[in-house]
Each structure stands twice: as C-alpha cells, then as structure tokens.
PDB file of C-alpha atoms in Angstrom:
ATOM      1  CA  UNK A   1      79.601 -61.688-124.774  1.00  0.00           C
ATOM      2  CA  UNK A   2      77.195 -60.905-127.736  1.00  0.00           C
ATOM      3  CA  UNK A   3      76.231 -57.091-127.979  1.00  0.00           C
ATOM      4  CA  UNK A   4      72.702 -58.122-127.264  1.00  0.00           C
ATOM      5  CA  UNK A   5      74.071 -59.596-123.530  1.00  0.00           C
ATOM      6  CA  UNK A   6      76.030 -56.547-123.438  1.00  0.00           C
ATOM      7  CA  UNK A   7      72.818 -54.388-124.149  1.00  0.00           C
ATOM      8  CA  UNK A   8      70.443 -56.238-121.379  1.00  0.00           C
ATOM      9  CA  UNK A   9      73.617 -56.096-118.923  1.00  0.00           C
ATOM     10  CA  UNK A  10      73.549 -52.412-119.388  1.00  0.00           C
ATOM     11  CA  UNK A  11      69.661 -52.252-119.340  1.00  0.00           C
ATOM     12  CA  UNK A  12      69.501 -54.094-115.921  1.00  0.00           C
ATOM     13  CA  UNK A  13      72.316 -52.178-114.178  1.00  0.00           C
ATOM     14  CA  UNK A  14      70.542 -48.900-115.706  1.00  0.00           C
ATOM     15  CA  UNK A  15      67.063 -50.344-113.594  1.00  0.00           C
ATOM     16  CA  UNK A  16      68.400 -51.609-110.738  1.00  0.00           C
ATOM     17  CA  UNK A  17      70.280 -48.275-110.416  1.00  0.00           C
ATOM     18  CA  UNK A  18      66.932 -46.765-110.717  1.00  0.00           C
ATOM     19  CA  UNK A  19      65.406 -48.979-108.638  1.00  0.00           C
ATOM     20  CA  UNK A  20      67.798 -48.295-105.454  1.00  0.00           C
ATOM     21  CA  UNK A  21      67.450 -44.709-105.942  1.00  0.00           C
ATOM     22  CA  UNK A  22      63.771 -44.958-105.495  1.00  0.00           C
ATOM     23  CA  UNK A  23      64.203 -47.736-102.900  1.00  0.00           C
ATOM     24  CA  UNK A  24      62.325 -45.834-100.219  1.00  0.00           C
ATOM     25  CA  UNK A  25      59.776 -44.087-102.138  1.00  0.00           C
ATOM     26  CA  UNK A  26      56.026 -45.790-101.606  1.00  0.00           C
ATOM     27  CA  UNK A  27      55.475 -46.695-105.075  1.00  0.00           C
ATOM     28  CA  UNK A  28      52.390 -48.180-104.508  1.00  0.00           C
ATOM     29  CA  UNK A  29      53.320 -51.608-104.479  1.00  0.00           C
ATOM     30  CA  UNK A  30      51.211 -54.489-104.359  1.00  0.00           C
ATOM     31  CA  UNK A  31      51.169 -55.719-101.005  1.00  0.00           C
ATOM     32  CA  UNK A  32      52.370 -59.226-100.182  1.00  0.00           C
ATOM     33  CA  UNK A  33      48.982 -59.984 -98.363  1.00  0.00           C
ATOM     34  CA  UNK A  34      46.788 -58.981-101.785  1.00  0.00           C
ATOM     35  CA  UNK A  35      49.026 -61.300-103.503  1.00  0.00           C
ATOM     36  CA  UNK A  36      48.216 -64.266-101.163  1.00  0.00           C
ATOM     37  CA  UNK A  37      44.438 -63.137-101.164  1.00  0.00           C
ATOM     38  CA  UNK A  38      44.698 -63.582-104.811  1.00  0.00           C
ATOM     39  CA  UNK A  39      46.607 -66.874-104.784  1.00  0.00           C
ATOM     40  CA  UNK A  40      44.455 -68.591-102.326  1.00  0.00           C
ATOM     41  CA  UNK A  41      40.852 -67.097-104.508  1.00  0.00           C
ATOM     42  CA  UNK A  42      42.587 -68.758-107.782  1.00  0.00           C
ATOM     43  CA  UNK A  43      43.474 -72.078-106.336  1.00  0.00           C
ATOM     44  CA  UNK A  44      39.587 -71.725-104.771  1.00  0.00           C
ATOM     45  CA  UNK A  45      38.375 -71.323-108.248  1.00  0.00           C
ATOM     46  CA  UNK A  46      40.439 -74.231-109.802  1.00  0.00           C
ATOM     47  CA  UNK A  47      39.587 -76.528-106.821  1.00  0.00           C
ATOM     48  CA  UNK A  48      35.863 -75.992-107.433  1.00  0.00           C
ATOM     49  CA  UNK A  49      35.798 -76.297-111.276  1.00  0.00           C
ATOM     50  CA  UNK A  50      38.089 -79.565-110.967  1.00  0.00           C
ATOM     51  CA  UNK A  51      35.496 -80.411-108.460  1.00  0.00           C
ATOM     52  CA  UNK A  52      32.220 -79.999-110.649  1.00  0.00           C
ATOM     53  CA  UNK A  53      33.923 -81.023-113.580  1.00  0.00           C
ATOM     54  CA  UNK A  54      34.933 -84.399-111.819  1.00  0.00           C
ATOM     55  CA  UNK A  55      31.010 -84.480-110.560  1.00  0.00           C
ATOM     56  CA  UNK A  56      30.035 -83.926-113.778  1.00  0.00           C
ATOM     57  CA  UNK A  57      32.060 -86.804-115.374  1.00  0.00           C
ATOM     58  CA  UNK A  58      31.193 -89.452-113.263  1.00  0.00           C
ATOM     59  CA  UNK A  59      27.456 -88.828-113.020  1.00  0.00           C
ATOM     60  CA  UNK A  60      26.991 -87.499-116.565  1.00  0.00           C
ATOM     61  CA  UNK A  61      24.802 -90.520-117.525  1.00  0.00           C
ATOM     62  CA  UNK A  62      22.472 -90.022-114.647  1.00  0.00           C
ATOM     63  CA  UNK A  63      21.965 -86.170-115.073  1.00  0.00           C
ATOM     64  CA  UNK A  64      21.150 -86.407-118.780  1.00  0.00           C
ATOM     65  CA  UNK A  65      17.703 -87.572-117.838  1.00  0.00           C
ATOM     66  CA  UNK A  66      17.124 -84.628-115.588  1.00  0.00           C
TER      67      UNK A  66
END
C-alpha cells in the first residue's frame, strides 16, 4: 500500500470510529422523507423544462409571429 492509502485507511477508521461513538446522538440529520421531497421537486423541474423546451422546438416557427 502507498502511504497515501495508508493515510485515508487511517482517516476513515479515525471517522467511522467517530461516527459509532456518536451513533445515537440526533445530529440533525436530514431526514430520508426531505430527501425524496427534494428528489421528486428536481425531477418536476427537469420534466417541465424538457417539456417547454420540446414545445418550444417544435412550434418555434409558429410562435415567432406572435
């Protein structure tokens, strides 16, 4: 192993020890439901832009006279 593997071995062991010491502290966590509220708003947003921009592409020559 190169002394940089060695280094981030030591470095993760060093957090997860940290991590399982604090394992039933309330850290304030983000909750798994505000990261699926969050998911489903982006893919909401990226639905409707691909939506308008596909609108927009295939009746761009009819909305240039508006």
């Amino acid at each position: 192993m190169t002394k940089y593997a060695i280094r981030l071995s030591l470095a993760l062991k060093s957090h997860w020890e940290e991590i399982k010491k604090h394992s039933g502290d309330d850290r304030g966590d983000i909750s798994i439901t505000t990261i699926i509220i969050w998911v489903a708003a982006v893919a909401g947003a990226i639905a409707i832009a691909g939506t308008i921009a596909v609108v927009v592409g295939r009746y761009n020559t009819k909305l240039s006279g508006i």
